[in-house]
Short mmCIF file of C-alpha atoms in Angstrom, two decimals:
data_model
loop_
_atom_site.label_atom_id
_atom_site.label_comp_id
_atom_site.label_asym_id
_atom_site.label_seq_id
_atom_site.Cartn_x
_atom_site.Cartn_y
_atom_site.Cartn_z
CA MET A 979 26.74 1.69 -7.30
CA ILE A 980 27.16 0.63 -3.65
CA LEU A 981 23.89 -1.30 -3.37
CA LEU A 982 24.36 -2.93 -6.76
CA SER A 983 27.91 -4.01 -5.94
CA ILE A 984 26.78 -5.55 -2.64
CA THR A 985 24.04 -7.60 -4.29
CA GLU A 986 26.34 -8.61 -7.15
CA ASN A 987 29.07 -9.68 -4.71
CA ILE A 988 26.63 -11.77 -2.65
CA HIS A 989 25.21 -13.32 -5.84
CA ASN A 990 28.66 -14.19 -7.18
CA TRP A 991 29.84 -15.54 -3.81
CA LEU A 992 26.80 -17.81 -3.41
CA PHE A 993 27.18 -19.26 -6.89
CA SER A 994 30.91 -19.80 -6.36
CA VAL A 995 30.56 -21.84 -3.14
CA MET A 996 27.31 -23.73 -3.85
CA PRO A 997 25.72 -25.70 -6.68
CA GLU A 998 23.60 -23.48 -8.95
CA GLY A 999 20.23 -24.86 -7.76
CA VAL A 1000 21.08 -24.54 -4.05
CA ALA A 1001 22.55 -21.05 -4.56
CA SER A 1002 19.35 -19.89 -6.30
CA ILE A 1003 17.22 -21.13 -3.40
CA VAL A 1004 19.50 -19.53 -0.78
CA GLU A 1005 19.45 -16.26 -2.73
CA MET A 1006 15.64 -16.26 -2.82
CA VAL A 1007 15.51 -17.01 0.93
CA LEU A 1008 17.85 -14.07 1.64
CA ILE A 1009 15.69 -11.76 -0.49
CA ALA A 1010 12.58 -12.99 1.39
CA ILE A 1011 14.26 -12.29 4.75
CA VAL A 1012 15.16 -8.75 3.63
CA TYR A 1013 11.58 -8.03 2.54
CA LEU A 1014 10.11 -9.57 5.70
CA SER A 1015 12.39 -7.28 7.70
CA VAL A 1016 11.27 -4.26 5.65
CA PHE A 1017 7.66 -5.40 6.16
CA ALA A 1018 8.01 -5.66 9.95
CA VAL A 1019 9.99 -2.44 10.45
CA ALA A 1020 7.69 -0.44 8.16
CA GLY A 1021 4.63 -1.76 9.98
CA LEU A 1022 5.97 -0.83 13.42
CA PHE A 1023 7.06 2.62 12.21
CA LEU A 1024 3.72 3.37 10.52
CA VAL A 1025 1.73 2.42 13.64
CA LEU A 1026 3.85 4.81 15.70
CA LEU A 1027 3.53 7.52 13.04
CA GLU A 1028 -0.26 7.09 12.95
CA ARG A 1029 -0.45 7.59 16.71
CA ARG A 1030 1.77 10.65 16.56
CA VAL A 1031 -0.22 12.17 13.68
CA ALA A 1032 -3.53 11.43 15.44
CA ALA A 1033 -2.24 13.07 18.63
CA TRP A 1034 -1.08 16.11 16.66
CA PHE A 1035 -4.44 16.55 14.94
CA GLN A 1036 -6.36 16.04 18.19
CA LEU A 1037 -4.09 18.29 20.30
CA ARG A 1038 -2.90 15.55 22.65
CA ILE A 1039 0.48 14.04 23.51
CA GLY A 1040 0.45 10.52 22.05
CA PRO A 1041 2.91 7.72 22.98
CA ASN A 1042 5.67 9.13 25.20
CA ARG A 1043 6.38 6.64 28.00
CA VAL A 1044 7.94 3.47 26.53
CA GLY A 1045 11.43 4.30 25.31
CA PHE A 1046 12.70 7.74 24.30
CA GLN A 1047 9.70 9.83 23.18
CA GLY A 1048 7.62 6.64 23.06
CA LEU A 1049 9.68 5.12 20.22
CA LEU A 1050 9.46 1.62 21.73
CA GLN A 1051 5.68 1.71 22.24
CA THR A 1052 4.89 -0.25 19.06
CA MET A 1053 7.60 -2.78 19.94
CA ALA A 1054 5.91 -3.30 23.31
CA ASP A 1055 2.56 -3.75 21.53
CA ALA A 1056 4.12 -6.33 19.18
CA ILE A 1057 5.46 -8.31 22.15
CA LYS A 1058 2.03 -8.15 23.79
CA LEU A 1059 0.34 -9.52 20.67
CA LEU A 1060 2.97 -12.27 20.33
CA THR A 1061 2.30 -13.47 23.86
CA LYS A 1062 -1.48 -13.01 23.83
CA GLU A 1063 -3.70 -16.10 23.82
CA LEU A 1064 -5.19 -17.06 20.44
CA THR A 1065 -8.94 -17.23 21.09
CA GLY A 1066 -11.79 -18.06 18.75
CA THR A 1067 -15.35 -19.39 18.61
CA ASP A 1068 -16.26 -23.06 18.91
CA LYS A 1069 -18.49 -23.02 15.83
CA ALA A 1070 -16.00 -21.23 13.58
CA ASP A 1071 -14.75 -22.95 10.44
CA LYS A 1072 -11.31 -23.65 11.90
CA PHE A 1073 -9.44 -24.18 8.61
CA LEU A 1074 -10.71 -21.02 6.90
CA TYR A 1075 -10.55 -19.05 10.17
CA ASN A 1076 -6.83 -19.82 10.50
CA LEU A 1077 -6.14 -19.40 6.77
CA ALA A 1078 -7.70 -15.92 6.36
CA PRO A 1079 -4.91 -13.80 7.97
CA TYR A 1080 -2.30 -15.38 5.69
CA PHE A 1081 -4.20 -14.34 2.55
CA VAL A 1082 -4.03 -10.72 3.71
CA ILE A 1083 -0.38 -10.74 4.78
CA ILE A 1084 0.98 -12.72 1.80
CA THR A 1085 -0.76 -10.56 -0.82
CA ALA A 1086 0.70 -7.45 0.85
CA LEU A 1087 4.18 -9.01 0.73
CA MET A 1088 3.76 -9.99 -2.93
CA ALA A 1089 2.73 -6.44 -3.84
CA LEU A 1090 5.71 -5.06 -1.92
CA ALA A 1091 8.06 -7.27 -3.98
CA VAL A 1092 7.43 -5.37 -7.23
CA ILE A 1093 7.75 -1.88 -5.72
CA PRO A 1094 10.99 -0.25 -6.97
CA PHE A 1095 12.60 1.38 -3.91
CA SER A 1096 15.53 2.42 -6.11
CA LYS A 1097 17.17 1.40 -9.38
CA GLU A 1098 18.97 -1.44 -7.56
CA PHE A 1099 16.44 -2.26 -4.83
CA GLN A 1100 13.56 -4.14 -6.47
CA ALA A 1101 12.96 -7.84 -5.96
CA PHE A 1102 10.72 -8.52 -8.94
CA ASP A 1103 10.78 -6.24 -11.99
CA ILE A 1104 8.26 -7.63 -14.48
CA ASN A 1105 6.87 -6.16 -17.68
CA ILE A 1106 3.29 -6.29 -16.34
CA GLY A 1107 4.07 -4.59 -13.02
CA ILE A 1108 0.95 -2.40 -12.76
CA PHE A 1109 -1.32 -5.24 -13.90
CA PHE A 1110 0.30 -7.50 -11.29
CA LEU A 1111 -0.30 -4.94 -8.53
CA ILE A 1112 -3.97 -4.51 -9.49
CA ALA A 1113 -4.46 -8.28 -9.67
CA ILE A 1114 -2.70 -9.11 -6.41
CA SER A 1115 -4.51 -6.37 -4.49
CA SER A 1116 -7.86 -7.92 -5.46
CA ILE A 1117 -6.83 -11.22 -3.84
CA GLY A 1118 -6.32 -9.64 -0.41
CA VAL A 1119 -10.06 -9.10 0.01
CA ILE A 1120 -10.51 -12.89 -0.02
CA GLY A 1121 -8.77 -13.01 3.37
CA ILE A 1122 -11.19 -10.44 4.78
CA LEU A 1123 -14.21 -12.30 3.36
CA LEU A 1124 -12.94 -15.62 4.73
CA GLY A 1125 -12.16 -14.10 8.13
CA GLY A 1126 -15.62 -12.59 8.51
CA TRP A 1127 -17.54 -15.59 7.18
CA SER A 1128 -15.57 -18.32 8.99
CA SER A 1129 -15.81 -16.55 12.38
CA ASN A 1130 -19.51 -17.46 12.68
CA ASN A 1131 -20.21 -13.96 13.99
CA LYS A 1132 -22.91 -11.75 12.48
CA PHE A 1133 -20.97 -8.51 13.04
CA ALA A 1134 -17.86 -9.99 11.43
CA MET A 1135 -19.98 -11.24 8.55
CA ILE A 1136 -21.47 -7.78 7.95
CA GLY A 1137 -17.99 -6.26 7.95
CA ALA A 1138 -16.75 -8.88 5.47
CA MET A 1139 -19.69 -8.30 3.10
CA ARG A 1140 -19.10 -4.54 3.23
CA SER A 1141 -15.46 -5.16 2.38
CA GLY A 1142 -16.41 -7.19 -0.69
CA VAL A 1143 -18.73 -4.47 -1.97
CA GLN A 1144 -16.32 -1.66 -1.17
CA THR A 1145 -13.15 -3.27 -2.56
CA ILE A 1146 -14.73 -4.51 -5.78
CA SER A 1147 -16.24 -1.06 -6.39
CA TYR A 1148 -13.15 1.04 -5.75
CA GLU A 1149 -10.79 -1.32 -7.58
CA LEU A 1150 -12.35 0.00 -10.79
CA SER A 1151 -11.26 3.55 -10.05
CA VAL A 1152 -7.80 2.46 -8.86
CA GLY A 1153 -7.26 0.49 -12.07
CA LEU A 1154 -8.60 3.18 -14.39
CA SER A 1155 -6.57 5.97 -12.76
CA LEU A 1156 -3.40 3.90 -13.20
CA LEU A 1157 -4.39 3.06 -16.77
CA THR A 1158 -4.74 6.78 -17.46
CA MET A 1159 -1.02 7.16 -16.70
CA VAL A 1160 -0.11 4.05 -18.71
CA VAL A 1161 -1.51 5.90 -21.74
CA ILE A 1162 1.39 8.37 -21.40
CA THR A 1163 4.16 5.84 -20.72
CA GLY A 1164 3.07 3.06 -23.07
CA THR A 1165 4.35 0.42 -20.65
CA LEU A 1166 3.20 -1.47 -17.55
CA GLN A 1167 6.73 -2.05 -16.24
CA LEU A 1168 7.39 0.09 -13.17
CA SER A 1169 11.10 0.61 -13.84
CA GLU A 1170 10.36 1.82 -17.38
CA ILE A 1171 7.62 4.14 -16.09
CA ILE A 1172 10.20 5.76 -13.82
CA GLU A 1173 12.68 6.09 -16.70
CA VAL A 1174 10.02 7.98 -18.71
CA GLN A 1175 9.81 10.49 -15.86
CA LYS A 1176 13.40 11.67 -16.34
CA HIS A 1177 11.73 14.22 -18.67
CA GLY A 1178 9.38 15.32 -15.85
CA TRP A 1179 7.11 13.59 -13.37
CA LEU A 1180 3.98 12.16 -14.94
CA ILE A 1181 1.76 14.40 -12.83
CA ILE A 1182 3.41 17.30 -14.70
CA GLN A 1183 3.62 15.62 -18.12
CA GLY A 1184 -0.09 14.85 -18.12
CA HIS A 1185 -1.08 18.19 -16.50
CA ILE A 1186 -4.81 18.44 -15.54
CA PRO A 1187 -5.86 14.83 -16.42
CA ALA A 1188 -2.85 13.51 -14.47
CA VAL A 1189 -3.78 15.61 -11.41
CA ILE A 1190 -7.36 14.29 -11.62
CA ALA A 1191 -6.06 10.71 -11.95
CA PHE A 1192 -3.86 11.23 -8.88
CA MET A 1193 -6.74 12.58 -6.80
CA VAL A 1194 -9.02 9.72 -7.83
CA PHE A 1195 -6.26 7.19 -7.12
CA MET A 1196 -5.64 8.50 -3.60
CA ILE A 1197 -9.36 8.55 -2.75
CA SER A 1198 -9.91 5.07 -4.19
CA GLY A 1199 -6.70 3.72 -2.65
CA THR A 1200 -7.77 4.95 0.78
CA ALA A 1201 -11.15 3.22 0.29
CA GLU A 1202 -9.51 -0.01 -0.87
CA THR A 1203 -7.34 -0.17 2.25
CA ASN A 1204 -10.49 0.20 4.41
CA ARG A 1205 -9.25 3.33 6.13
CA ALA A 1206 -11.40 6.20 7.39
CA PRO A 1207 -13.52 7.83 6.10
CA PHE A 1208 -14.14 4.55 4.26
CA ASP A 1209 -13.77 2.20 7.25
CA MET A 1210 -17.24 0.67 6.96
CA VAL A 1211 -15.54 -2.74 7.15
CA GLU A 1212 -14.48 -2.22 10.77
CA ALA A 1213 -16.85 0.55 11.94
CA GLU A 1214 -15.98 0.24 15.64
CA SER A 1215 -19.03 2.23 16.73
CA GLU A 1216 -21.47 -0.29 15.24
CA LEU A 1217 -19.63 -3.57 14.50
CA GLY A 1218 -17.16 -3.77 17.38
CA ALA A 1219 -14.21 -4.46 15.10
CA GLY A 1220 -15.90 -5.73 11.96
CA PHE A 1221 -14.49 -8.70 10.09
CA HIS A 1222 -11.75 -9.45 12.66
CA THR A 1223 -13.98 -9.25 15.76
CA GLU A 1224 -13.20 -12.87 16.71
CA TYR A 1225 -9.43 -12.67 16.14
CA SER A 1226 -6.81 -12.11 18.84
CA GLY A 1227 -3.06 -12.24 19.32
CA MET A 1228 -0.92 -12.55 16.22
CA LYS A 1229 -3.86 -13.43 13.96
CA PHE A 1230 -5.36 -10.03 14.74
CA ALA A 1231 -1.90 -8.48 14.36
CA TYR A 1232 -1.66 -9.82 10.79
CA PHE A 1233 -4.85 -7.98 9.80
CA PHE A 1234 -3.74 -4.87 11.68
CA LEU A 1235 -0.25 -4.88 10.16
CA ALA A 1236 -1.54 -5.58 6.64
CA GLU A 1237 -3.72 -2.44 6.79
CA PHE A 1238 -0.69 -0.24 7.42
CA ILE A 1239 1.49 -2.01 4.85
CA ASN A 1240 -1.31 -1.68 2.27
CA MET A 1241 -1.41 2.05 3.03
CA PHE A 1242 2.34 2.17 2.42
CA ILE A 1243 1.92 0.23 -0.85
CA ILE A 1244 -0.78 2.62 -2.13
CA ALA A 1245 1.46 5.60 -1.29
CA ALA A 1246 4.47 3.86 -2.89
CA ILE A 1247 2.54 3.17 -6.11
CA ALA A 1248 1.42 6.81 -6.25
CA ALA A 1249 5.00 8.00 -5.66
CA THR A 1250 6.24 5.69 -8.43
CA ILE A 1251 3.56 6.43 -11.03
CA PHE A 1252 2.94 10.15 -10.47
CA PHE A 1253 6.07 11.54 -8.78
CA GLY A 1254 9.03 9.78 -10.37
CA GLY A 1255 9.73 7.09 -7.78
CA TRP A 1256 13.41 7.20 -6.84
CA LEU A 1257 14.19 10.14 -9.17
CA SER A 1258 15.19 13.34 -7.39
CA PRO A 1259 13.34 16.63 -8.04
CA PHE A 1260 14.84 18.40 -11.09
CA GLY A 1261 17.63 15.79 -11.14
CA ILE A 1262 19.49 17.51 -8.29
CA THR A 1263 21.10 14.26 -7.07
CA GLU A 1264 21.14 12.34 -10.35
CA SER A 1265 24.91 11.82 -9.97
CA ILE A 1266 24.35 10.10 -6.57
CA PRO A 1267 22.07 7.12 -7.38
CA GLU A 1268 22.47 5.77 -3.83
CA LEU A 1269 20.06 8.52 -2.72
CA GLY A 1270 17.26 6.93 -4.77
CA VAL A 1271 15.86 5.10 -1.73
CA PHE A 1272 15.89 8.37 0.23
CA TRP A 1273 13.85 10.25 -2.39
CA PHE A 1274 11.46 7.34 -2.83
CA LEU A 1275 10.79 7.11 0.91
CA ILE A 1276 10.40 10.90 1.28
CA LYS A 1277 7.72 10.97 -1.46
CA THR A 1278 6.00 7.88 -0.08
CA MET A 1279 5.90 9.16 3.50
CA ILE A 1280 4.43 12.50 2.38
CA LEU A 1281 1.59 10.57 0.72
CA VAL A 1282 1.22 8.32 3.78
CA PHE A 1283 0.83 11.49 5.86
CA LEU A 1284 -1.84 12.67 3.40
CA MET A 1285 -3.79 9.43 3.93
CA MET A 1286 -3.49 9.82 7.69
CA TRP A 1287 -4.68 13.40 7.30
CA PHE A 1288 -7.82 12.02 5.56
CA ARG A 1289 -8.47 9.69 8.48
CA TRP A 1290 -8.33 12.32 11.20
CA THR A 1291 -10.24 14.97 9.25
CA PHE A 1292 -13.32 13.41 7.65
CA PRO A 1293 -16.20 11.56 9.38
CA ARG A 1294 -17.10 8.04 8.28
CA LEU A 1295 -19.37 7.78 5.25
CA ARG A 1296 -22.59 5.77 5.22
CA ILE A 1297 -22.59 2.74 2.95
CA ASP A 1298 -24.92 4.43 0.44
CA GLN A 1299 -22.68 7.52 0.36
CA LEU A 1300 -19.64 5.32 -0.12
CA LEU A 1301 -21.10 3.53 -3.14
CA THR A 1302 -22.60 6.73 -4.57
CA LEU A 1303 -19.17 8.38 -4.50
CA GLU A 1304 -17.69 5.55 -6.55
CA TRP A 1305 -20.40 4.70 -9.06
CA LYS A 1306 -21.91 8.15 -9.66
CA TYR A 1307 -18.81 10.34 -9.39
CA LEU A 1308 -15.37 8.72 -9.44
CA LEU A 1309 -16.08 6.12 -12.14
CA PRO A 1310 -17.62 8.58 -14.67
CA ILE A 1311 -14.84 11.10 -13.97
CA ASN A 1312 -12.26 8.37 -14.57
CA LEU A 1313 -13.82 7.27 -17.86
CA VAL A 1314 -13.90 10.83 -19.21
CA ASN A 1315 -10.41 11.51 -17.89
CA ILE A 1316 -8.81 8.54 -19.65
CA VAL A 1317 -10.35 9.67 -22.96
CA VAL A 1318 -9.00 13.21 -22.44
CA MET A 1319 -5.55 11.81 -21.59
CA ALA A 1320 -5.58 9.66 -24.74
CA ALA A 1321 -6.44 12.76 -26.80
CA LEU A 1322 -3.56 14.73 -25.20
CA VAL A 1323 -1.09 11.97 -25.99
CA TRP A 1324 -2.44 11.56 -29.53
CA LEU A 1325 -2.09 15.33 -30.16
CA ASN A 1326 1.35 15.32 -28.49
CA LEU A 1327 0.31 17.95 -25.94
CA THR A 1328 2.07 16.38 -22.94
CA ILE A 1329 4.60 18.54 -21.10
CA ARG A 1330 8.25 17.46 -21.36
CA LEU A 1331 10.84 19.32 -19.28
#
């Protein structure tokens, strides 16, 4: 295993030249740097991809001036945000106003840490992986609530309150759809869930209930990341920019970047739970484990494209429609679906390839 040997060699080298305590800290810092790099590169790439997809759907060109085929456009935007003045309101709660972006960005990073990119590339493999992801994702909304409330701006406050209602509502469907798949696997650990799928992806093993769980998860995940058609939190046509109206420069960039990383995380969770994570289709490259990252990213990017397709296809829902969809449709469907899945597992009717 090339990746495994590299990490083992670095681990052994650090512990051979440093005291154990210092080596552990240095190792954790190196892991953090790697994930911060993944975070930044993924964010820049997804912003460019969103623009390209939007242009394709709307029959226009998209970024094409800065760098070859516009590839450096997002880099130019990042430099602009880095150098832009940090403005705010005089009557804002300065401490909470400055703290809010870090809640959003840190929770996204913590969620990214438990995502298994391949058998060797996972920072934090814990036996309560799915529970951890559900729990950590519910903390991110605190940053949005703090940002809207501390800005002392009525439009930002409305956006923050909408976010609280929307996130709390759709978290139920996200959690229940994942729990439906846990019924098949019998474990919350992401690496073990992938191992179970060597006999067939869970979306195949669980047939119709698994497909329903996947559809509900993608709809609810899109709503939880505040993306169109569920972008009531920002709603540019009525709130200006919603909860981050008063933010500029890098503080705004944190909110902006976190939205795209959260979209990637939702797609990565779906790829892991429903489509076998790093496992190749029909085991075609099982003898080449180094390709695990490739298969994982291919599956994840297809689902990211699906979420972008949602955004540029459907109009924004009203707040009453948004809540009706969750409480009157998705939640009842989820509750029935998890019972049906439990019955299938109990009767041993799952499909094993």
